[in-house]
CSV table of C-alpha atoms and ligand atoms in Angstrom, one decimal:
chain,number,residue,atom,x,y,z
A,1,MET,CA,36.4,13.2,-64.4
A,2,GLU,CA,33.6,14.4,-61.9
A,3,VAL,CA,34.7,16.1,-58.9
A,4,PRO,CA,32.0,15.5,-56.4
A,5,CYS,CA,31.6,17.6,-53.4
A,6,ILE,CA,30.8,16.1,-49.8
A,7,ILE,CA,29.3,18.3,-47.2
A,8,GLY,CA,30.1,17.3,-43.7
A,9,ALA,CA,33.1,15.8,-42.6
A,10,GLY,CA,31.9,13.6,-39.9
A,11,TYR,CA,32.0,9.7,-39.8
A,12,VAL,CA,29.7,9.5,-42.8
A,13,GLY,CA,31.0,12.4,-45.1
A,14,LEU,CA,34.8,11.7,-44.2
A,15,THR,CA,34.5,8.1,-45.1
A,16,TYR,CA,32.7,8.8,-48.3
A,17,ALA,CA,35.5,11.1,-49.3
A,18,ALA,CA,37.8,8.5,-48.7
A,19,GLY,CA,36.0,5.7,-50.5
A,20,LEU,CA,35.6,8.0,-53.6
A,21,ALA,CA,39.4,9.0,-53.3
A,22,LEU,CA,40.3,5.3,-53.2
A,23,LYS,CA,38.2,4.9,-56.5
A,24,GLY,CA,40.1,7.6,-58.1
A,25,PHE,CA,38.2,10.7,-57.7
A,26,LYS,CA,39.2,14.0,-56.7
A,27,VAL,CA,36.9,15.1,-53.8
A,28,ASN,CA,36.0,18.4,-52.4
A,29,LEU,CA,35.1,18.0,-48.8
A,30,VAL,CA,33.4,20.7,-46.9
A,31,ASP,CA,32.9,21.4,-43.1
A,32,VAL,CA,32.3,24.3,-41.0
A,33,ASN,CA,34.8,23.1,-38.4
A,34,ALA,CA,38.0,24.8,-39.5
A,35,LYS,CA,40.0,22.5,-37.1
A,36,ILE,CA,38.7,19.3,-38.8
A,37,ILE,CA,39.5,20.7,-42.2
A,38,GLU,CA,43.0,21.7,-41.2
A,39,LYS,CA,43.7,18.1,-39.7
A,40,ILE,CA,42.4,16.5,-42.9
A,41,ASN,CA,44.5,18.6,-45.2
A,42,SER,CA,47.6,17.8,-43.0
A,43,GLY,CA,46.7,14.1,-43.4
A,44,ILE,CA,45.4,13.6,-40.0
A,45,CYS,CA,42.1,11.6,-39.4
A,46,PRO,CA,39.9,13.5,-36.8
A,47,ILE,CA,38.1,10.3,-36.0
A,48,ASP,CA,38.9,6.8,-34.5
A,49,GLU,CA,38.0,4.5,-37.3
A,50,PRO,CA,39.8,1.6,-38.7
A,51,LYS,CA,41.6,2.1,-42.0
A,52,LEU,CA,40.5,5.8,-42.6
A,53,PRO,CA,44.0,7.2,-41.0
A,54,ASP,CA,45.9,5.6,-43.9
A,55,VAL,CA,43.6,6.8,-46.6
A,56,ILE,CA,43.4,10.4,-45.3
A,57,LYS,CA,47.3,10.6,-44.9
A,58,ASP,CA,47.6,9.2,-48.6
A,59,ALA,CA,44.8,11.6,-49.9
A,60,ALA,CA,46.5,14.7,-48.3
A,61,ARG,CA,49.9,13.6,-49.9
A,62,LYS,CA,48.3,13.1,-53.4
A,63,LYS,CA,45.9,16.0,-52.8
A,64,THR,CA,42.9,13.9,-53.7
A,65,ILE,CA,40.7,15.2,-51.0
A,66,ARG,CA,40.6,19.1,-50.8
A,67,ALA,CA,39.0,19.9,-47.5
A,68,THR,CA,37.7,23.5,-47.1
A,69,THR,CA,35.3,25.4,-45.1
A,70,SER,CA,33.9,27.3,-48.0
A,71,LEU,CA,31.3,25.8,-50.1
A,72,MET,CA,31.1,28.8,-52.4
A,73,ASP,CA,34.9,28.2,-53.3
A,74,VAL,CA,34.2,24.7,-54.7
A,75,PHE,CA,30.5,25.2,-55.9
A,76,GLU,CA,31.3,25.7,-59.5
A,77,GLU,CA,34.0,22.9,-59.9
A,78,SER,CA,31.6,20.3,-58.4
A,79,ASP,CA,28.4,19.2,-60.1
A,80,ILE,CA,27.2,16.8,-57.5
A,81,PHE,CA,27.0,17.5,-53.8
A,82,ILE,CA,26.5,14.8,-51.2
A,83,VAL,CA,25.1,16.2,-48.0
A,84,CYS,CA,26.4,14.2,-45.0
A,85,VAL,CA,25.7,16.5,-42.0
A,86,GLY,CA,24.4,15.0,-38.7
A,87,THR,CA,20.8,15.0,-37.5
A,88,TYR,CA,20.0,15.1,-34.1
A,89,CYS,CA,17.3,14.3,-31.9
A,90,ASP,CA,16.3,16.2,-28.7
A,91,ALA,CA,15.1,14.5,-25.6
A,92,LYS,CA,11.4,14.4,-26.7
A,93,GLY,CA,12.5,12.7,-29.9
A,94,ASN,CA,12.1,15.8,-32.3
A,95,ILE,CA,14.6,15.7,-35.2
A,96,ASP,CA,16.9,18.8,-35.2
A,97,LEU,CA,17.3,19.6,-38.8
A,98,SER,CA,19.3,22.7,-38.2
A,99,HIS,CA,22.6,21.5,-40.1
A,100,VAL,CA,20.7,20.2,-42.9
A,101,LYS,CA,18.8,23.4,-43.1
A,102,SER,CA,22.1,25.5,-43.0
A,103,VAL,CA,23.6,23.4,-45.9
A,104,ALA,CA,20.4,24.3,-47.9
A,105,LYS,CA,20.8,27.9,-47.2
A,106,ASP,CA,24.6,27.9,-48.1
A,107,LEU,CA,23.8,26.3,-51.5
A,108,LYS,CA,20.9,28.7,-52.0
A,109,GLU,CA,23.5,31.3,-51.4
A,110,CYS,CA,25.7,29.8,-53.8
A,111,PHE,CA,23.2,29.5,-56.6
A,112,GLU,CA,22.3,33.3,-56.0
A,113,ALA,CA,26.1,34.3,-56.0
A,114,LYS,CA,26.6,32.3,-59.3
A,115,PRO,CA,23.4,32.2,-61.2
A,116,ASP,CA,25.0,31.2,-64.3
A,117,VAL,CA,26.3,27.8,-63.1
A,118,GLY,CA,25.1,24.8,-64.9
A,119,TYR,CA,22.9,22.0,-63.7
A,120,LYS,CA,23.8,20.6,-60.0
A,121,VAL,CA,22.5,17.5,-58.4
A,122,ILE,CA,22.2,17.5,-54.5
A,123,CYS,CA,22.0,14.3,-52.6
A,124,ILE,CA,21.0,14.2,-49.1
A,125,LYS,CA,22.6,11.2,-47.3
A,126,SER,CA,22.0,12.6,-43.7
A,127,THR,CA,19.2,10.4,-42.2
A,128,VAL,CA,16.2,12.5,-42.5
A,129,LEU,CA,12.4,11.9,-41.9
A,130,CYS,CA,10.0,11.4,-44.6
A,131,GLY,CA,9.4,14.8,-46.3
A,132,THR,CA,12.5,16.6,-45.3
A,133,THR,CA,14.1,16.4,-48.9
A,134,ASP,CA,11.1,17.7,-50.8
A,135,GLY,CA,9.3,19.5,-48.0
A,136,VAL,CA,12.1,21.4,-46.2
A,137,PHE,CA,15.4,21.2,-48.2
A,138,GLN,CA,13.9,21.7,-51.7
A,139,PRO,CA,12.0,25.1,-50.9
A,140,ILE,CA,15.1,26.5,-49.3
A,141,LEU,CA,16.9,25.7,-52.5
A,142,GLU,CA,14.1,27.1,-54.6
A,143,SER,CA,14.1,30.5,-52.7
A,144,SER,CA,17.1,31.1,-54.7
A,145,GLY,CA,14.9,31.3,-57.8
A,146,LYS,CA,16.2,28.0,-59.3
A,147,VAL,CA,13.7,25.6,-59.9
A,148,ALA,CA,14.2,21.8,-58.9
A,149,GLY,CA,14.1,19.2,-61.7
A,150,ARG,CA,15.2,22.1,-64.3
A,151,ASP,CA,18.0,23.9,-62.7
A,152,PHE,CA,19.2,21.2,-60.1
A,153,GLY,CA,18.3,17.8,-59.3
A,154,LEU,CA,17.5,16.3,-55.9
A,155,ALA,CA,18.2,13.0,-54.5
A,156,MET,CA,18.1,11.0,-51.2
A,157,SER,CA,20.5,8.2,-50.7
A,158,PRO,CA,20.6,6.8,-47.2
A,159,GLU,CA,23.9,5.4,-45.8
A,160,PHE,CA,24.0,2.0,-44.0
A,161,LEU,CA,27.7,1.9,-42.7
A,162,LYS,CA,28.6,0.9,-39.5
A,163,GLU,CA,31.3,2.6,-37.2
A,164,GLY,CA,34.2,0.4,-36.7
A,165,SER,CA,33.6,-0.9,-40.4
A,166,ALA,CA,32.6,2.3,-42.2
A,167,LEU,CA,35.1,2.2,-45.0
A,168,ASP,CA,34.7,-1.6,-45.6
A,169,ASP,CA,30.8,-1.0,-45.6
A,170,ILE,CA,31.1,1.8,-48.3
A,171,LEU,CA,33.4,-0.2,-50.6
A,172,ASN,CA,31.4,-3.4,-50.3
A,173,PRO,CA,27.7,-2.3,-49.9
A,174,ASP,CA,24.9,-4.7,-49.7
A,175,LYS,CA,22.7,-2.2,-51.6
A,176,LEU,CA,22.6,1.4,-52.9
A,177,VAL,CA,19.3,3.1,-52.4
A,178,ILE,CA,18.6,6.2,-54.6
A,179,GLY,CA,15.5,8.2,-54.1
A,180,GLY,CA,15.2,11.0,-56.7
A,181,LEU,CA,12.9,13.8,-57.8
A,182,ASP,CA,13.4,12.5,-61.4
A,183,ALA,CA,15.3,10.1,-63.5
A,184,ARG,CA,18.2,12.7,-64.2
A,185,SER,CA,18.8,13.2,-60.6
A,186,ILE,CA,18.9,9.4,-60.0
A,187,ASP,CA,21.0,9.0,-63.0
A,188,LYS,CA,23.8,11.3,-61.7
A,189,VAL,CA,24.0,9.9,-58.3
A,190,ARG,CA,24.0,6.4,-59.7
A,191,LYS,CA,26.9,7.3,-61.9
A,192,LEU,CA,28.8,8.5,-58.8
A,193,LEU,CA,27.9,6.1,-56.0
A,194,GLY,CA,27.3,3.1,-58.3
A,195,VAL,CA,31.1,2.9,-58.5
A,196,PHE,CA,30.9,0.9,-55.1
A,197,VAL,CA,28.5,-1.6,-56.4
A,198,PRO,CA,30.1,-4.6,-58.6
A,199,ASP,CA,29.0,-4.3,-62.2
A,200,ASP,CA,27.6,-7.7,-62.2
A,201,MET,CA,25.0,-6.8,-59.5
A,202,PRO,CA,22.8,-4.4,-60.8
A,203,GLU,CA,20.1,-5.5,-58.6
A,204,ARG,CA,21.7,-4.1,-55.7
A,205,ILE,CA,20.9,-0.6,-56.8
A,206,ILE,CA,17.3,0.4,-55.8
A,207,GLU,CA,16.0,3.5,-57.6
A,208,THR,CA,12.8,5.0,-55.9
A,209,SER,CA,11.2,8.2,-54.8
A,210,LEU,CA,12.7,10.6,-52.4
A,211,ARG,CA,10.1,9.6,-49.6
A,212,THR,CA,10.6,5.9,-49.9
A,213,ALA,CA,14.5,6.5,-49.7
A,214,GLU,CA,13.9,8.2,-46.5
A,215,LEU,CA,11.6,5.6,-45.1
A,216,ILE,CA,14.0,2.8,-46.0
A,217,LYS,CA,16.6,4.3,-43.9
A,218,TYR,CA,14.3,4.5,-40.7
A,219,ALA,CA,12.8,1.1,-41.5
A,220,GLN,CA,16.1,-0.6,-41.6
A,221,ASN,CA,17.5,0.9,-38.4
A,222,SER,CA,14.4,0.3,-36.7
A,223,PHE,CA,14.1,-3.3,-37.6
A,224,LEU,CA,17.9,-3.9,-36.6
A,225,ALA,CA,17.2,-2.0,-33.1
A,226,THR,CA,13.9,-4.3,-32.8
A,227,LYS,CA,16.2,-7.3,-33.3
A,228,ILE,CA,18.4,-6.4,-30.7
A,229,SER,CA,15.7,-5.4,-28.2
A,230,PHE,CA,14.1,-8.9,-29.1
A,231,ILE,CA,17.2,-10.9,-28.4
A,232,ASN,CA,17.6,-9.0,-25.1
A,233,GLU,CA,14.1,-9.8,-24.1
A,234,ILE,CA,15.0,-13.5,-24.9
A,235,SER,CA,18.0,-13.1,-23.0
A,236,ASN,CA,16.2,-12.0,-19.8
A,237,PHE,CA,14.0,-15.2,-20.4
A,238,ALA,CA,17.2,-17.2,-20.5
A,239,GLU,CA,18.5,-15.8,-17.2
A,240,LEU,CA,15.1,-16.8,-15.7
A,241,PHE,CA,14.8,-20.2,-17.2
A,242,GLY,CA,18.4,-21.4,-16.9
A,243,VAL,CA,19.4,-21.4,-20.4
A,244,ASP,CA,22.2,-19.7,-22.6
A,245,VAL,CA,20.7,-17.3,-25.0
A,246,GLY,CA,23.7,-17.7,-27.4
A,247,ASP,CA,22.5,-21.3,-27.9
A,248,VAL,CA,19.2,-20.0,-28.7
A,249,ALA,CA,20.3,-17.1,-30.8
A,250,SER,CA,22.5,-19.4,-32.8
A,251,ALA,CA,19.6,-21.8,-33.4
A,252,ILE,CA,17.0,-19.2,-34.6
A,253,GLY,CA,19.6,-17.5,-36.7
A,254,LEU,CA,20.1,-20.5,-38.8
A,255,ASP,CA,16.6,-20.0,-40.2
A,256,ARG,CA,17.1,-17.8,-43.3
A,257,ARG,CA,14.0,-15.9,-42.5
A,258,ILE,CA,15.7,-14.5,-39.3
A,259,SER,CA,19.5,-14.6,-40.1
A,260,PRO,CA,22.4,-14.8,-37.6
A,261,TYR,CA,23.2,-11.2,-37.7
A,262,PHE,CA,22.2,-8.6,-34.9
A,263,LEU,CA,21.3,-11.4,-32.6
A,264,ASN,CA,24.0,-10.7,-29.9
A,265,ALA,CA,22.3,-10.2,-26.5
A,266,GLY,CA,24.1,-7.5,-24.7
A,267,PRO,CA,23.6,-4.3,-22.6
A,268,GLY,CA,21.5,-2.5,-25.0
A,269,PHE,CA,22.1,-0.8,-28.3
A,270,GLY,CA,23.7,2.7,-28.2
A,271,GLY,CA,25.6,4.8,-30.9
A,272,SER,CA,24.5,7.8,-32.9
A,273,CYS,CA,21.8,6.2,-34.9
A,274,PHE,CA,19.6,3.4,-33.4
A,275,PRO,CA,18.4,5.3,-30.3
A,276,LYS,CA,17.9,8.5,-32.2
A,277,ASP,CA,16.4,7.1,-35.5
A,278,VAL,CA,13.8,4.8,-33.6
A,279,ARG,CA,12.9,7.8,-31.2
A,280,ALA,CA,12.6,10.2,-34.2
A,281,LEU,CA,10.4,7.8,-36.2
A,282,TYR,CA,8.3,6.8,-33.0
A,283,THR,CA,7.8,10.8,-32.4
A,284,ALA,CA,6.9,11.5,-36.2
A,285,GLY,CA,4.2,8.7,-35.9
A,286,ARG,CA,2.7,10.1,-32.8
A,287,LYS,CA,2.7,13.7,-34.2
A,288,MET,CA,0.5,12.3,-36.9
A,289,GLY,CA,-1.9,10.8,-34.6
A,290,TYR,CA,-0.4,7.1,-34.7
A,291,SER,CA,0.8,5.0,-31.9
A,292,PRO,CA,3.9,3.1,-32.8
A,293,LEU,CA,3.5,0.4,-30.2
A,294,LEU,CA,6.3,-1.9,-31.3
A,295,LEU,CA,8.9,1.0,-31.6
A,296,GLU,CA,7.9,2.3,-28.1
A,297,ALA,CA,8.6,-1.3,-26.7
A,298,VAL,CA,11.8,-1.5,-28.6
A,299,LEU,CA,13.0,1.6,-26.8
A,300,GLN,CA,11.6,0.5,-23.3
A,301,VAL,CA,13.3,-2.9,-23.6
A,302,ASN,CA,16.5,-1.0,-24.5
A,303,SER,CA,16.5,1.4,-21.7
A,304,ARG,CA,15.5,-1.6,-19.2
A,305,GLN,CA,18.5,-3.7,-20.4
A,306,LYS,CA,20.9,-0.9,-19.6
A,307,ASN,CA,19.5,-0.9,-16.1
A,308,HIS,CA,19.6,-4.6,-16.1
A,309,VAL,CA,23.3,-4.6,-16.3
A,310,VAL,CA,23.4,-2.6,-12.9
A,311,GLU,CA,20.9,-5.2,-11.6
A,312,LEU,CA,23.1,-8.0,-12.5
A,313,LEU,CA,25.8,-6.4,-10.9
A,314,GLY,CA,23.7,-5.5,-7.7
A,315,TRP,CA,22.5,-9.5,-7.5
A,316,ASN,CA,26.4,-10.4,-7.4
A,317,LYS,CA,28.1,-7.9,-5.2
A,318,GLU,CA,27.1,-5.1,-2.8
A,319,ILE,CA,27.4,-1.9,-4.8
A,320,PRO,CA,27.7,0.6,-1.9
A,321,GLY,CA,31.5,0.7,-0.9
A,322,SER,CA,32.6,-1.3,-4.1
A,323,ILE,CA,35.4,-0.5,-6.3
A,324,ILE,CA,34.2,-1.1,-9.9
A,325,CYS,CA,36.2,-1.4,-13.0
A,326,ILE,CA,34.3,-0.7,-16.2
A,327,LEU,CA,35.9,-2.2,-19.4
A,328,GLY,CA,34.5,-0.3,-22.5
A,329,LEU,CA,33.4,3.4,-22.6
A,330,SER,CA,32.6,3.5,-26.4
A,331,PHE,CA,29.2,2.4,-27.8
A,332,LYS,CA,30.8,-0.7,-29.2
A,333,ALA,CA,34.1,-2.0,-30.3
A,334,ASN,CA,36.6,-0.3,-32.9
A,335,THR,CA,35.2,3.1,-32.4
A,336,GLY,CA,36.1,5.9,-30.0
A,337,ASP,CA,32.4,7.2,-30.2
A,338,THR,CA,30.8,7.3,-26.7
A,339,ARG,CA,27.4,8.6,-28.0
A,340,GLU,CA,24.7,6.9,-26.1
A,341,SER,CA,27.1,4.3,-24.8
A,342,VAL,CA,26.0,2.1,-22.0
A,343,ALA,CA,28.9,3.3,-19.7
A,344,LYS,CA,27.4,6.9,-19.8
A,345,THR,CA,24.1,5.5,-18.2
A,346,VAL,CA,25.9,3.0,-15.7
A,347,ILE,CA,28.7,5.3,-14.5
A,348,PRO,CA,26.2,7.7,-12.6
A,349,ARG,CA,23.9,5.2,-11.5
A,350,LEU,CA,26.7,3.2,-9.8
A,351,LEU,CA,28.0,6.2,-8.1
A,352,HIS,CA,24.4,7.1,-7.3
A,353,LEU,CA,24.0,3.6,-5.6
A,354,GLY,CA,27.2,4.1,-3.5
A,355,ALA,CA,30.1,2.7,-5.4
A,356,ARG,CA,33.3,3.8,-3.6
A,357,GLU,CA,35.3,4.4,-6.9
A,358,VAL,CA,34.8,3.7,-10.7
A,359,HIS,CA,37.9,2.9,-12.5
A,360,LEU,CA,37.3,3.3,-16.5
A,361,HIS,CA,39.3,1.9,-19.4
A,362,ASP,CA,38.8,1.8,-23.1
A,363,PRO,CA,41.5,1.0,-25.7
A,364,SER,CA,40.5,4.4,-27.5
A,365,SER,CA,41.9,7.4,-26.2
A,366,HIS,CA,39.2,9.3,-28.1
A,367,ALA,CA,36.6,7.5,-26.0
A,368,ARG,CA,38.5,8.2,-22.8
A,369,GLU,CA,38.7,11.9,-23.5
A,370,GLU,CA,35.2,12.1,-24.7
A,371,LEU,CA,34.1,10.6,-21.3
A,372,LYS,CA,36.4,12.8,-19.2
A,373,ARG,CA,34.6,15.9,-20.5
A,374,GLU,CA,31.3,14.5,-19.0
A,375,PHE,CA,32.8,12.5,-16.1
A,376,VAL,CA,35.7,14.7,-14.9
A,377,PRO,CA,38.2,12.7,-13.1
A,378,ASP,CA,38.3,13.1,-9.2
A,379,GLU,CA,38.7,10.8,-6.2
A,380,LYS,CA,35.8,8.5,-7.2
A,381,ILE,CA,36.3,8.5,-11.0
A,382,HIS,CA,39.8,7.2,-12.5
A,383,TYR,CA,40.8,6.8,-16.0
A,384,HIS,CA,43.4,4.0,-17.1
A,385,GLU,CA,45.2,3.4,-20.3
A,386,GLU,CA,46.0,-0.1,-19.1
A,387,ILE,CA,43.5,-2.9,-18.4
A,388,SER,CA,45.7,-4.1,-15.6
A,389,ARG,CA,45.6,-0.8,-13.8
A,390,ALA,CA,41.9,-0.5,-14.1
A,391,LEU,CA,41.6,-3.9,-12.8
A,392,GLU,CA,43.8,-3.6,-9.8
A,393,ASN,CA,42.2,-3.9,-6.4
A,394,ALA,CA,38.5,-3.7,-8.0
A,395,ASP,CA,35.8,-5.7,-6.5
A,396,VAL,CA,33.9,-5.9,-9.8
A,397,CYS,CA,34.7,-5.9,-13.4
A,398,LEU,CA,32.1,-4.9,-15.7
A,399,ILE,CA,32.5,-5.5,-19.4
A,400,LEU,CA,30.4,-3.2,-21.5
A,401,THR,CA,32.2,-3.2,-24.9
A,402,ASP,CA,33.2,-6.1,-27.0
A,403,TRP,CA,36.8,-4.8,-27.9
A,404,GLU,CA,39.1,-7.7,-29.1
A,405,HIS,CA,41.4,-6.5,-26.1
A,406,TYR,CA,38.8,-7.7,-23.5
A,407,LYS,CA,37.9,-10.9,-25.5
A,408,ASN,CA,41.4,-12.2,-24.9
A,409,LEU,CA,41.5,-11.9,-21.2
A,410,LYS,CA,42.4,-14.9,-19.1
A,411,PRO,CA,41.7,-15.7,-15.6
A,412,SER,CA,45.1,-14.9,-14.6
A,413,ASP,CA,44.7,-11.1,-15.8
A,414,PHE,CA,42.0,-10.8,-13.1
A,415,GLU,CA,44.2,-12.2,-10.3
A,416,ILE,CA,45.1,-8.4,-9.4
A,417,MET,CA,41.4,-7.8,-8.4
A,418,ASN,CA,40.4,-8.0,-4.7
A,419,GLU,CA,39.3,-11.2,-2.8
A,420,ASN,CA,35.8,-12.2,-3.7
A,421,ALA,CA,35.8,-10.2,-6.9
A,422,VAL,CA,33.2,-10.8,-9.6
A,423,ILE,CA,33.2,-10.1,-13.2
A,424,ILE,CA,29.9,-9.3,-14.9
A,425,ASP,CA,30.3,-10.0,-18.7
A,426,ALA,CA,27.4,-7.8,-20.4
A,427,ARG,CA,28.9,-8.7,-23.7
A,428,ARG,CA,29.0,-12.4,-23.3
A,429,ILE,CA,32.8,-12.5,-24.6
A,430,LEU,CA,34.6,-14.3,-21.9
A,431,SER,CA,34.7,-18.2,-22.0
A,432,ARG,CA,32.9,-19.6,-18.9
A,433,ARG,CA,34.9,-22.9,-19.3
A,434,LEU,CA,38.0,-20.9,-18.7
A,435,PHE,CA,36.8,-19.4,-15.4
A,436,GLU,CA,35.3,-22.4,-14.0
A,437,ASN,CA,38.5,-23.1,-11.5
A,438,SER,CA,39.1,-19.4,-11.2
A,439,ARG,CA,38.7,-17.7,-7.8
A,440,ILE,CA,37.0,-14.8,-9.5
A,441,LYS,CA,33.3,-15.5,-10.2
A,442,LEU,CA,32.2,-14.7,-13.7
A,443,THR,CA,28.6,-13.9,-14.4
A,444,THR,CA,27.5,-13.7,-18.0
A,445,LEU,CA,24.5,-11.8,-19.2
A,446,GLY,CA,21.8,-14.0,-20.8
A,447,PHE,CA,23.1,-17.1,-19.1
A,448,SER,CA,22.0,-18.8,-15.8
A,449,THR,CA,21.7,-22.4,-14.4
A,450,ASN,CA,18.5,-21.3,-12.5
A,451,LYS,CA,15.9,-24.1,-12.5
A,452,ASP,CA,13.3,-22.2,-10.2
A,453,PHE,CA,10.8,-21.8,-13.1
A,454,VAL,CA,8.6,-24.9,-13.5
A,455,PRO,CA,5.3,-24.4,-15.2
A,456,SER,CA,2.4,-25.0,-12.9
B,501,UDX,C1,24.1,1.4,-37.3
B,501,UDX,C2,23.7,0.7,-38.5
B,501,UDX,O1,23.9,-0.6,-38.3
B,501,UDX,C3,24.2,1.4,-39.7
B,501,UDX,O2,23.7,0.7,-40.8
B,501,UDX,C4,23.5,2.8,-39.8
B,501,UDX,O3,24.0,3.6,-40.9
B,501,UDX,C5,24.0,3.5,-38.5
B,501,UDX,O4,23.6,2.9,-37.3
B,501,UDX,P1,26.4,1.8,-35.8
B,501,UDX,O5,25.5,2.6,-34.9
B,501,UDX,O6,27.6,2.3,-36.3
B,501,UDX,O7,25.6,1.5,-37.1
B,501,UDX,O8,26.5,0.2,-35.1
B,501,UDX,P2,26.0,-1.1,-35.0
B,501,UDX,O9,27.1,-2.1,-35.2
B,501,UDX,O10,24.9,-1.2,-36.0
B,501,UDX,O11,25.5,-1.2,-33.5
B,501,UDX,C6,24.7,-0.5,-32.9
B,501,UDX,C7,24.5,-0.7,-31.4
B,501,UDX,O12,23.8,-2.1,-31.4
B,501,UDX,C8,25.7,-0.9,-30.8
B,501,UDX,O13,25.6,-0.4,-29.4
B,501,UDX,C9,26.0,-2.2,-30.7
B,501,UDX,O14,26.8,-2.7,-29.6
B,501,UDX,C10,24.6,-2.9,-30.5
B,501,UDX,N1,24.4,-4.2,-31.0
B,501,UDX,C11,24.6,-4.7,-32.4
B,501,UDX,C12,24.1,-5.3,-30.1
B,501,UDX,O15,23.7,-4.9,-29.1
B,501,UDX,N2,23.7,-6.4,-30.6
B,501,UDX,C13,24.0,-6.9,-32.0
B,501,UDX,O16,23.8,-8.0,-32.2
B,501,UDX,C14,24.4,-6.0,-32.8
């Protein structure tokens, strides 16, 4: 049986390795980070992601995932390499391909050191802009003297997994997109990653060109980000017009052309993909002399939405001197990832506006530890493992992440807050009905009873 090699043991690479191990493959997993490799080989999952810890533990026991820092060591054994390293975006929106390039150089060195190895296929899964696979990756590999299409195959197969449900998303994909240099490259990737697609659903496999596959990923993430910014814009209208945005979203979501997904109004999107990918596509367009007006608006609406959370708070409570409890530091529920999380924007803003103390809670210890590096605990910044300790004596509770732990909170849980305390539910997870008779005022983002607006 094929021994695939995954390069990059982050969210994507690790989850693919786990998924393939579950399908019965022996997998080589390469990463430059020796600490992560050591953890994986000892059966410890280095990230906070549902279902992965058990699979990683099992894989270490059965030795189905062999993690290593040396690509050279496993190069001969594997005939297919799936590149899952991160791509980053600087503040100006320029995509940083240093990790992808470094993998290309490592592979080139392997080809040079082992010139007699047979045909290999390299498939990029990292999110890369159009032209990266054939215009950046391929020339580096070919500088080894090997020729693409003859000595090695090249493919690009974007991933669509969501943190928090990464393994399930891989095991039950809506689609498998394979862009390839030629039919042989595509075929090899199809044989491997096609194991995740049910046999009776071949239409879920899309075979295409390298550049089309690259753009599909950006188009999909930009579309989803657009959907979120759209509903957040409608949410702001709902607040102006005395409407509940949830009712509007449910109704429009019933139209199959729209669908009910990704229509949850909230504090704006974060995470490692949407903000980075929309910015990267926007910047790439600008570099080519094109003005991506829609993408620009999507990003502007998103950053305004993060500020709107603070605005909502300020309308309900004087920020200067207040003790503010923030529930949710990760960018969404079920992950310890805090990249571009709303909390990271809101915390410094609240302190700048004069908040006396911020009390921070997240069910994930990873999320708390990540934030502690950026917002070091001091007399104003406090971290809590228990929700009740974070809420105690607070004037405001601001809910920023839709963890199950917060959805189940009842009015009595908030009784430990100060007199005249308020809750700002930016994730719309608490039932307003339950709080009708509570002494604590609940404000839900995207809802108001305001009847001020009457068309003239
Ligand atoms: C996303 C894509 O969904 C995935 O296909 C891609 O491969 C990587 O990027 P992820 O970043 O893990 O996945 O999370 P996702 O569930 O898509 O949420 C992204 C952000 O949008 C989060 O901040 C989330 O809270 C927010 N969001 C999502 C909303 O505000 N409203 C919604 O309706 C959905």
